Amino acid sequence: MQKRMLGRTGLEVSIMGMGGIPIRRCSDEDGIALYQYAMDKGVNYFDAARGYKDCQTRLGPAVKGRREQAIIASKDGSRDAERMMEAIDESLRILDTDYIDIFKLHGVCQFDDLQQRTAPGGALDGLIKARDQGKIRFIGLSGHNADVLQQAVETDVFDVILVIFNYMNTAPAETLLDACEKHGVGVTVMKPLGGSVLTQHADLALRWVLQHEQVSTVCAGMWRQWEVDANVRVAEEFRQLDEDEMQVIEDQRQMRDKMFCRLCYRHHKCPNGIDVDSMMIADLCYTRFGLDAMMQGNWGEQVELTRQCASCDIADECRASCPHGVDIPRYLTHVHVTYMPVVEQYRGMHAG
């Protein structure tokens, strides 16, 4: 397994890390075993979060007796120092460890959120206090928008970032990666496969991310042994993409461009009740979590609401609100056509 330095932390991390969301689909026993299997294959970087169901409860037992071999990064969305300290203590308890290598502000996607969490008494103060107490070693933050993360990086407060980066979400390559290199901030990448959407030519997609030398590790979500094997093979045999492979990536990018949500959360709020945030990642969620999990909430009702998108009076306004040029009404119409029959079948099977 190839390794890279994680910014100024001095930590040497496997270029293939392991994300913490899809493992919720395993049983506890299988989840623990999968973490252990990944470690046996050379993976040493594990990204977790309090908000990832069952992730920490499985990671803790998996690293028992091997704690020094694992670099654990966790995170929480708390806004103030007190709640962040409580979150860290809870993660320490669940993971059954004396320290967490990296703890991050979770999901800092907008500038006002960054300002709130880094203000006096904000969550950042909780991270600093926990670091001073030896509960965590390094401070980080995660988010979906490169410009927000770059502002944070330039404060020299954060040691590590977790950012969306894939061949559809290329914004970090513009200035963020160079800023991280300049400030000694380690770069870890989430959604290198777009949250399981960019699985066609997955090996090329992973290599596209890894050929950016500022990236220390990609946190690929995995819940099956064959996925670990495939991703580890990419890391063991990593090489730059050649001209023909780059053309495949470019063809994929062009094909997906107007229908791929970048998860920036900067579109308008639908006045007709559609939760655009969740519906724009319907393919991602269906692939990642499965129908049973999706139908536990109001997903079915939201899919029903997308019926109106094909003839909506404000479709042009909706379309113009995406800074990446994604055709939101077109995608939401795709959601309705694709998933409404599935929702109806599910309801019929579970009637009464």
PDB file of C-alpha atoms in Angstrom, residues 93-313:
ATOM      1  CA  ARG A  93     -16.449   6.284  24.743  1.00  0.00           C
ATOM      2  CA  ILE A  94     -17.939   4.565  21.703  1.00  0.00           C
ATOM      3  CA  LEU A  95     -14.562   3.980  20.067  1.00  0.00           C
ATOM      4  CA  ASP A  96     -13.179   2.821  23.430  1.00  0.00           C
ATOM      5  CA  THR A  97      -9.950   4.747  22.926  1.00  0.00           C
ATOM      6  CA  ASP A  98      -7.958   7.314  24.889  1.00  0.00           C
ATOM      7  CA  TYR A  99      -7.506   9.645  21.934  1.00  0.00           C
ATOM      8  CA  ILE A 100      -8.747  10.381  18.426  1.00  0.00           C
ATOM      9  CA  ASP A 101      -6.093  11.328  15.902  1.00  0.00           C
ATOM     10  CA  ILE A 102      -8.135  13.959  14.047  1.00  0.00           C
ATOM     11  CA  PHE A 103     -11.454  15.510  15.021  1.00  0.00           C
ATOM     12  CA  LYS A 104     -13.226  17.796  12.581  1.00  0.00           C
ATOM     13  CA  LEU A 105     -15.972  20.348  12.353  1.00  0.00           C
ATOM     14  CA  HIS A 106     -18.493  18.383  10.292  1.00  0.00           C
ATOM     15  CA  GLY A 107     -20.221  19.743   7.206  1.00  0.00           C
ATOM     16  CA  VAL A 108     -19.048  23.358   7.089  1.00  0.00           C
ATOM     17  CA  CYS A 109     -20.547  24.201   3.710  1.00  0.00           C
ATOM     18  CA  GLN A 110     -21.318  27.932   3.875  1.00  0.00           C
ATOM     19  CA  PHE A 111     -19.350  31.003   4.975  1.00  0.00           C
ATOM     20  CA  ASP A 112     -21.802  31.989   7.707  1.00  0.00           C
ATOM     21  CA  ASP A 113     -21.561  28.509   9.200  1.00  0.00           C
ATOM     22  CA  LEU A 114     -17.756  28.729   9.243  1.00  0.00           C
ATOM     23  CA  GLN A 115     -17.965  32.102  10.958  1.00  0.00           C
ATOM     24  CA  GLN A 116     -20.365  30.786  13.605  1.00  0.00           C
ATOM     25  CA  ARG A 117     -18.345  27.704  14.462  1.00  0.00           C
ATOM     26  CA  THR A 118     -15.002  29.525  14.598  1.00  0.00           C
ATOM     27  CA  ALA A 119     -16.272  32.506  16.624  1.00  0.00           C
ATOM     28  CA  PRO A 120     -15.424  32.789  20.345  1.00  0.00           C
ATOM     29  CA  GLY A 121     -17.322  30.069  22.171  1.00  0.00           C
ATOM     30  CA  GLY A 122     -17.926  28.212  18.922  1.00  0.00           C
ATOM     31  CA  ALA A 123     -17.206  24.567  18.186  1.00  0.00           C
ATOM     32  CA  LEU A 124     -13.604  25.321  17.225  1.00  0.00           C
ATOM     33  CA  ASP A 125     -12.889  26.375  20.807  1.00  0.00           C
ATOM     34  CA  GLY A 126     -14.093  22.944  21.897  1.00  0.00           C
ATOM     35  CA  LEU A 127     -11.669  21.262  19.508  1.00  0.00           C
ATOM     36  CA  ILE A 128      -8.779  23.393  20.756  1.00  0.00           C
ATOM     37  CA  LYS A 129      -9.601  22.579  24.373  1.00  0.00           C
ATOM     38  CA  ALA A 130      -9.858  18.870  23.592  1.00  0.00           C
ATOM     39  CA  ARG A 131      -6.496  18.986  21.834  1.00  0.00           C
ATOM     40  CA  ASP A 132      -4.919  20.727  24.813  1.00  0.00           C
ATOM     41  CA  GLN A 133      -6.330  17.985  27.053  1.00  0.00           C
ATOM     42  CA  GLY A 134      -4.860  15.242  24.859  1.00  0.00           C
ATOM     43  CA  LYS A 135      -8.235  13.883  23.764  1.00  0.00           C
ATOM     44  CA  ILE A 136      -7.536  14.648  20.108  1.00  0.00           C
ATOM     45  CA  ARG A 137      -4.247  15.170  18.306  1.00  0.00           C
ATOM     46  CA  PHE A 138      -5.169  17.367  15.356  1.00  0.00           C
ATOM     47  CA  ILE A 139      -7.981  19.688  14.298  1.00  0.00           C
ATOM     48  CA  GLY A 140      -9.795  19.539  10.987  1.00  0.00           C
ATOM     49  CA  LEU A 141     -12.979  20.409   9.177  1.00  0.00           C
ATOM     50  CA  SER A 142     -15.080  18.912   6.424  1.00  0.00           C
ATOM     51  CA  GLY A 143     -17.237  20.595   3.829  1.00  0.00           C
ATOM     52  CA  HIS A 144     -18.520  20.507   0.284  1.00  0.00           C
ATOM     53  CA  ASN A 145     -17.433  23.907  -1.029  1.00  0.00           C
ATOM     54  CA  ALA A 146     -13.809  24.608  -1.851  1.00  0.00           C
ATOM     55  CA  ASP A 147     -14.032  28.377  -1.331  1.00  0.00           C
ATOM     56  CA  VAL A 148     -15.324  27.971   2.232  1.00  0.00           C
ATOM     57  CA  LEU A 149     -12.634  25.454   3.084  1.00  0.00           C
ATOM     58  CA  GLN A 150      -9.924  27.642   1.593  1.00  0.00           C
ATOM     59  CA  GLN A 151     -10.897  30.515   3.859  1.00  0.00           C
ATOM     60  CA  ALA A 152     -10.536  28.150   6.808  1.00  0.00           C
ATOM     61  CA  VAL A 153      -7.204  26.791   5.578  1.00  0.00           C
ATOM     62  CA  GLU A 154      -5.742  30.281   5.332  1.00  0.00           C
ATOM     63  CA  THR A 155      -6.320  30.868   9.056  1.00  0.00           C
ATOM     64  CA  ASP A 156      -3.577  28.311   9.826  1.00  0.00           C
ATOM     65  CA  VAL A 157      -5.800  26.882  12.574  1.00  0.00           C
ATOM     66  CA  PHE A 158      -6.751  23.632  10.850  1.00  0.00           C
ATOM     67  CA  ASP A 159      -4.402  20.715  10.288  1.00  0.00           C
ATOM     68  CA  VAL A 160      -6.573  18.589   7.986  1.00  0.00           C
ATOM     69  CA  ILE A 161      -9.523  19.049   5.649  1.00  0.00           C
ATOM     70  CA  LEU A 162     -12.016  16.578   4.217  1.00  0.00           C
ATOM     71  CA  VAL A 163     -13.374  17.806   0.887  1.00  0.00           C
ATOM     72  CA  ILE A 164     -15.487  16.500  -1.986  1.00  0.00           C
ATOM     73  CA  PHE A 165     -13.180  15.948  -4.949  1.00  0.00           C
ATOM     74  CA  ASN A 166     -13.814  13.847  -8.027  1.00  0.00           C
ATOM     75  CA  TYR A 167     -13.744  14.315 -11.773  1.00  0.00           C
ATOM     76  CA  MET A 168     -17.166  15.989 -11.603  1.00  0.00           C
ATOM     77  CA  ASN A 169     -16.346  18.147  -8.545  1.00  0.00           C
ATOM     78  CA  THR A 170     -13.095  19.709  -9.699  1.00  0.00           C
ATOM     79  CA  ALA A 171     -13.217  23.040  -7.822  1.00  0.00           C
ATOM     80  CA  PRO A 172     -10.583  22.039  -5.215  1.00  0.00           C
ATOM     81  CA  ALA A 173      -7.992  21.765  -7.989  1.00  0.00           C
ATOM     82  CA  GLU A 174      -8.366  25.450  -8.866  1.00  0.00           C
ATOM     83  CA  THR A 175      -6.761  26.999  -5.757  1.00  0.00           C
ATOM     84  CA  LEU A 176      -7.648  24.961  -2.644  1.00  0.00           C
ATOM     85  CA  LEU A 177      -5.113  22.171  -3.097  1.00  0.00           C
ATOM     86  CA  ASP A 178      -2.285  24.657  -3.610  1.00  0.00           C
ATOM     87  CA  ALA A 179      -3.419  26.622  -0.547  1.00  0.00           C
ATOM     88  CA  CYS A 180      -3.341  23.445   1.527  1.00  0.00           C
ATOM     89  CA  GLU A 181       0.165  22.676   0.337  1.00  0.00           C
ATOM     90  CA  LYS A 182       1.289  26.226   1.157  1.00  0.00           C
ATOM     91  CA  HIS A 183      -0.185  26.098   4.680  1.00  0.00           C
ATOM     92  CA  GLY A 184       0.824  22.506   5.438  1.00  0.00           C
ATOM     93  CA  VAL A 185      -2.766  21.278   5.656  1.00  0.00           C
ATOM     94  CA  GLY A 186      -3.419  17.614   4.951  1.00  0.00           C
ATOM     95  CA  VAL A 187      -5.995  16.884   2.253  1.00  0.00           C
ATOM     96  CA  THR A 188      -8.350  13.947   2.632  1.00  0.00           C
ATOM     97  CA  VAL A 189     -11.016  13.366   0.004  1.00  0.00           C
ATOM     98  CA  MET A 190     -14.612  12.262   0.396  1.00  0.00           C
ATOM     99  CA  LYS A 191     -16.885  11.021  -2.387  1.00  0.00           C
ATOM    100  CA  PRO A 192     -14.095  10.189  -4.844  1.00  0.00           C
ATOM    101  CA  LEU A 193     -16.755   8.162  -6.664  1.00  0.00           C
ATOM    102  CA  GLY A 194     -19.452  10.778  -6.192  1.00  0.00           C
ATOM    103  CA  GLY A 195     -21.155   8.816  -3.433  1.00  0.00           C
ATOM    104  CA  SER A 196     -21.311   5.568  -5.462  1.00  0.00           C
ATOM    105  CA  VAL A 197     -22.607   7.327  -8.591  1.00  0.00           C
ATOM    106  CA  LEU A 198     -19.310   7.347 -10.534  1.00  0.00           C
ATOM    107  CA  THR A 199     -18.756   3.604 -10.302  1.00  0.00           C
ATOM    108  CA  GLN A 200     -18.373   3.066 -14.026  1.00  0.00           C
ATOM    109  CA  HIS A 201     -14.597   3.055 -14.513  1.00  0.00           C
ATOM    110  CA  ALA A 202     -14.216   3.384 -10.735  1.00  0.00           C
ATOM    111  CA  ASP A 203     -10.516   2.586 -10.918  1.00  0.00           C
ATOM    112  CA  LEU A 204      -9.928   5.495 -13.286  1.00  0.00           C
ATOM    113  CA  ALA A 205     -12.000   7.809 -11.102  1.00  0.00           C
ATOM    114  CA  LEU A 206      -9.925   6.952  -8.027  1.00  0.00           C
ATOM    115  CA  ARG A 207      -6.672   7.359  -9.912  1.00  0.00           C
ATOM    116  CA  TRP A 208      -7.850  10.733 -11.244  1.00  0.00           C
ATOM    117  CA  VAL A 209      -8.117  11.982  -7.659  1.00  0.00           C
ATOM    118  CA  LEU A 210      -4.871  10.394  -6.507  1.00  0.00           C
ATOM    119  CA  GLN A 211      -2.828  11.847  -9.352  1.00  0.00           C
ATOM    120  CA  HIS A 212      -3.188  15.201  -7.581  1.00  0.00           C
ATOM    121  CA  GLU A 213      -0.130  15.000  -5.350  1.00  0.00           C
ATOM    122  CA  GLN A 214      -1.544  17.308  -2.673  1.00  0.00           C
ATOM    123  CA  VAL A 215      -4.149  14.645  -1.871  1.00  0.00           C
ATOM    124  CA  SER A 216      -2.972  12.421   0.970  1.00  0.00           C
ATOM    125  CA  THR A 217      -5.769   9.849   0.981  1.00  0.00           C
ATOM    126  CA  VAL A 218      -9.162   9.143  -0.552  1.00  0.00           C
ATOM    127  CA  CYS A 219     -11.851   7.983   1.874  1.00  0.00           C
ATOM    128  CA  ALA A 220     -13.787   5.537  -0.246  1.00  0.00           C
ATOM    129  CA  GLY A 221     -16.947   4.152   1.300  1.00  0.00           C
ATOM    130  CA  MET A 222     -16.964   0.350   1.392  1.00  0.00           C
ATOM    131  CA  TRP A 223     -19.215  -2.297   2.882  1.00  0.00           C
ATOM    132  CA  ARG A 224     -18.281  -5.444   0.931  1.00  0.00           C
ATOM    133  CA  GLN A 225     -14.990  -7.318   0.874  1.00  0.00           C
ATOM    134  CA  TRP A 226     -14.687  -7.190  -2.899  1.00  0.00           C
ATOM    135  CA  GLU A 227     -14.864  -3.389  -2.734  1.00  0.00           C
ATOM    136  CA  VAL A 228     -11.918  -3.347  -0.335  1.00  0.00           C
ATOM    137  CA  ASP A 229      -9.991  -5.658  -2.653  1.00  0.00           C
ATOM    138  CA  ALA A 230     -10.711  -3.529  -5.725  1.00  0.00           C
ATOM    139  CA  ASN A 231      -9.859  -0.219  -4.061  1.00  0.00           C
ATOM    140  CA  VAL A 232      -6.719  -1.533  -2.397  1.00  0.00           C
ATOM    141  CA  ARG A 233      -5.545  -2.835  -5.756  1.00  0.00           C
ATOM    142  CA  VAL A 234      -5.840   0.680  -7.186  1.00  0.00           C
ATOM    143  CA  ALA A 235      -3.710   2.018  -4.330  1.00  0.00           C
ATOM    144  CA  GLU A 236      -1.098  -0.718  -4.577  1.00  0.00           C
ATOM    145  CA  GLU A 237      -0.712  -0.334  -8.335  1.00  0.00           C
ATOM    146  CA  PHE A 238      -1.334   3.409  -8.558  1.00  0.00           C
ATOM    147  CA  ARG A 239      -0.023   5.226 -11.613  1.00  0.00           C
ATOM    148  CA  GLN A 240      -0.955   8.414 -13.424  1.00  0.00           C
ATOM    149  CA  LEU A 241      -3.724   8.233 -16.006  1.00  0.00           C
ATOM    150  CA  ASP A 242      -2.478   8.037 -19.576  1.00  0.00           C
ATOM    151  CA  GLU A 243      -3.928  10.006 -22.489  1.00  0.00           C
ATOM    152  CA  ASP A 244      -6.511   7.381 -23.440  1.00  0.00           C
ATOM    153  CA  GLU A 245      -7.670   7.009 -19.845  1.00  0.00           C
ATOM    154  CA  MET A 246      -7.990  10.764 -19.452  1.00  0.00           C
ATOM    155  CA  GLN A 247     -10.204  10.792 -22.543  1.00  0.00           C
ATOM    156  CA  VAL A 248     -12.491   8.221 -20.917  1.00  0.00           C
ATOM    157  CA  ILE A 249     -12.775  10.491 -17.873  1.00  0.00           C
ATOM    158  CA  GLU A 250     -13.528  13.493 -20.076  1.00  0.00           C
ATOM    159  CA  ASP A 251     -16.213  11.559 -21.950  1.00  0.00           C
ATOM    160  CA  GLN A 252     -17.825  10.592 -18.644  1.00  0.00           C
ATOM    161  CA  ARG A 253     -17.692  14.194 -17.456  1.00  0.00           C
ATOM    162  CA  GLN A 254     -19.367  15.514 -20.580  1.00  0.00           C
ATOM    163  CA  MET A 255     -22.074  12.869 -20.399  1.00  0.00           C
ATOM    164  CA  ARG A 256     -22.950  13.645 -16.770  1.00  0.00           C
ATOM    165  CA  ASP A 257     -22.346  17.393 -16.620  1.00  0.00           C
ATOM    166  CA  LYS A 258     -25.923  18.736 -16.569  1.00  0.00           C
ATOM    167  CA  MET A 259     -27.342  15.947 -14.399  1.00  0.00           C
ATOM    168  CA  PHE A 260     -24.756  15.588 -11.625  1.00  0.00           C
ATOM    169  CA  CYS A 261     -25.342  17.392  -8.323  1.00  0.00           C
ATOM    170  CA  ARG A 262     -22.136  18.793  -6.809  1.00  0.00           C
ATOM    171  CA  LEU A 263     -23.711  18.921  -3.315  1.00  0.00           C
ATOM    172  CA  CYS A 264     -22.967  22.621  -2.871  1.00  0.00           C
ATOM    173  CA  TYR A 265     -26.406  23.395  -1.352  1.00  0.00           C
ATOM    174  CA  ARG A 266     -26.461  26.781  -3.080  1.00  0.00           C
ATOM    175  CA  HIS A 267     -29.599  26.351  -5.186  1.00  0.00           C
ATOM    176  CA  HIS A 268     -32.878  28.137  -4.452  1.00  0.00           C
ATOM    177  CA  LYS A 269     -35.474  26.895  -1.978  1.00  0.00           C
ATOM    178  CA  CYS A 270     -38.404  25.284  -3.784  1.00  0.00           C
ATOM    179  CA  PRO A 271     -41.677  27.121  -3.030  1.00  0.00           C
ATOM    180  CA  ASN A 272     -43.638  23.967  -3.869  1.00  0.00           C
ATOM    181  CA  GLY A 273     -42.351  21.880  -0.988  1.00  0.00           C
ATOM    182  CA  ILE A 274     -39.695  19.801  -2.714  1.00  0.00           C
ATOM    183  CA  ASP A 275     -36.610  19.123  -0.598  1.00  0.00           C
ATOM    184  CA  VAL A 276     -34.189  19.840  -3.413  1.00  0.00           C
ATOM    185  CA  ASP A 277     -31.162  18.898  -1.274  1.00  0.00           C
ATOM    186  CA  SER A 278     -32.335  15.317  -0.825  1.00  0.00           C
ATOM    187  CA  MET A 279     -34.013  14.812  -4.202  1.00  0.00           C
ATOM    188  CA  MET A 280     -30.929  15.944  -6.137  1.00  0.00           C
ATOM    189  CA  ILE A 281     -29.018  13.026  -4.639  1.00  0.00           C
ATOM    190  CA  ALA A 282     -31.773  10.442  -5.090  1.00  0.00           C
ATOM    191  CA  ASP A 283     -29.587   8.169  -7.219  1.00  0.00           C
ATOM    192  CA  LEU A 284     -26.766   8.417  -4.693  1.00  0.00           C
ATOM    193  CA  CYS A 285     -28.985   7.599  -1.711  1.00  0.00           C
ATOM    194  CA  TYR A 286     -30.843   4.775  -3.434  1.00  0.00           C
ATOM    195  CA  THR A 287     -27.559   3.144  -4.451  1.00  0.00           C
ATOM    196  CA  ARG A 288     -25.871   3.701  -1.108  1.00  0.00           C
ATOM    197  CA  PHE A 289     -28.633   2.942   1.392  1.00  0.00           C
ATOM    198  CA  GLY A 290     -31.258   0.892  -0.424  1.00  0.00           C
ATOM    199  CA  LEU A 291     -35.014   1.376  -0.651  1.00  0.00           C
ATOM    200  CA  ASP A 292     -35.939   0.129   2.831  1.00  0.00           C
ATOM    201  CA  ALA A 293     -33.774   2.775   4.478  1.00  0.00           C
ATOM    202  CA  MET A 294     -34.999   5.536   2.179  1.00  0.00           C
ATOM    203  CA  MET A 295     -38.671   4.769   2.793  1.00  0.00           C
ATOM    204  CA  GLN A 296     -38.317   5.145   6.566  1.00  0.00           C
ATOM    205  CA  GLY A 297     -38.707   8.911   6.227  1.00  0.00           C
ATOM    206  CA  ASN A 298     -40.716  11.007   3.780  1.00  0.00           C
ATOM    207  CA  TRP A 299     -38.714  10.026   0.704  1.00  0.00           C
ATOM    208  CA  GLY A 300     -41.747   8.556  -1.029  1.00  0.00           C
ATOM    209  CA  GLU A 301     -43.769  11.728  -0.526  1.00  0.00           C
ATOM    210  CA  GLN A 302     -40.876  13.793  -1.869  1.00  0.00           C
ATOM    211  CA  VAL A 303     -40.628  11.614  -4.976  1.00  0.00           C
ATOM    212  CA  GLU A 304     -44.357  12.199  -5.514  1.00  0.00           C
ATOM    213  CA  LEU A 305     -43.832  15.969  -5.388  1.00  0.00           C
ATOM    214  CA  THR A 306     -41.282  15.838  -8.217  1.00  0.00           C
ATOM    215  CA  ARG A 307     -44.175  15.071 -10.589  1.00  0.00           C
ATOM    216  CA  GLN A 308     -44.697  18.831 -10.974  1.00  0.00           C
ATOM    217  CA  CYS A 309     -41.139  19.573 -12.136  1.00  0.00           C
ATOM    218  CA  ALA A 310     -41.752  18.728 -15.792  1.00  0.00           C
ATOM    219  CA  SER A 311     -44.248  21.596 -16.116  1.00  0.00           C
ATOM    220  CA  CYS A 312     -43.288  23.931 -13.263  1.00  0.00           C
ATOM    221  CA  ASP A 313     -43.906  27.663 -13.835  1.00  0.00           C
TER     222      ASP A 313
END
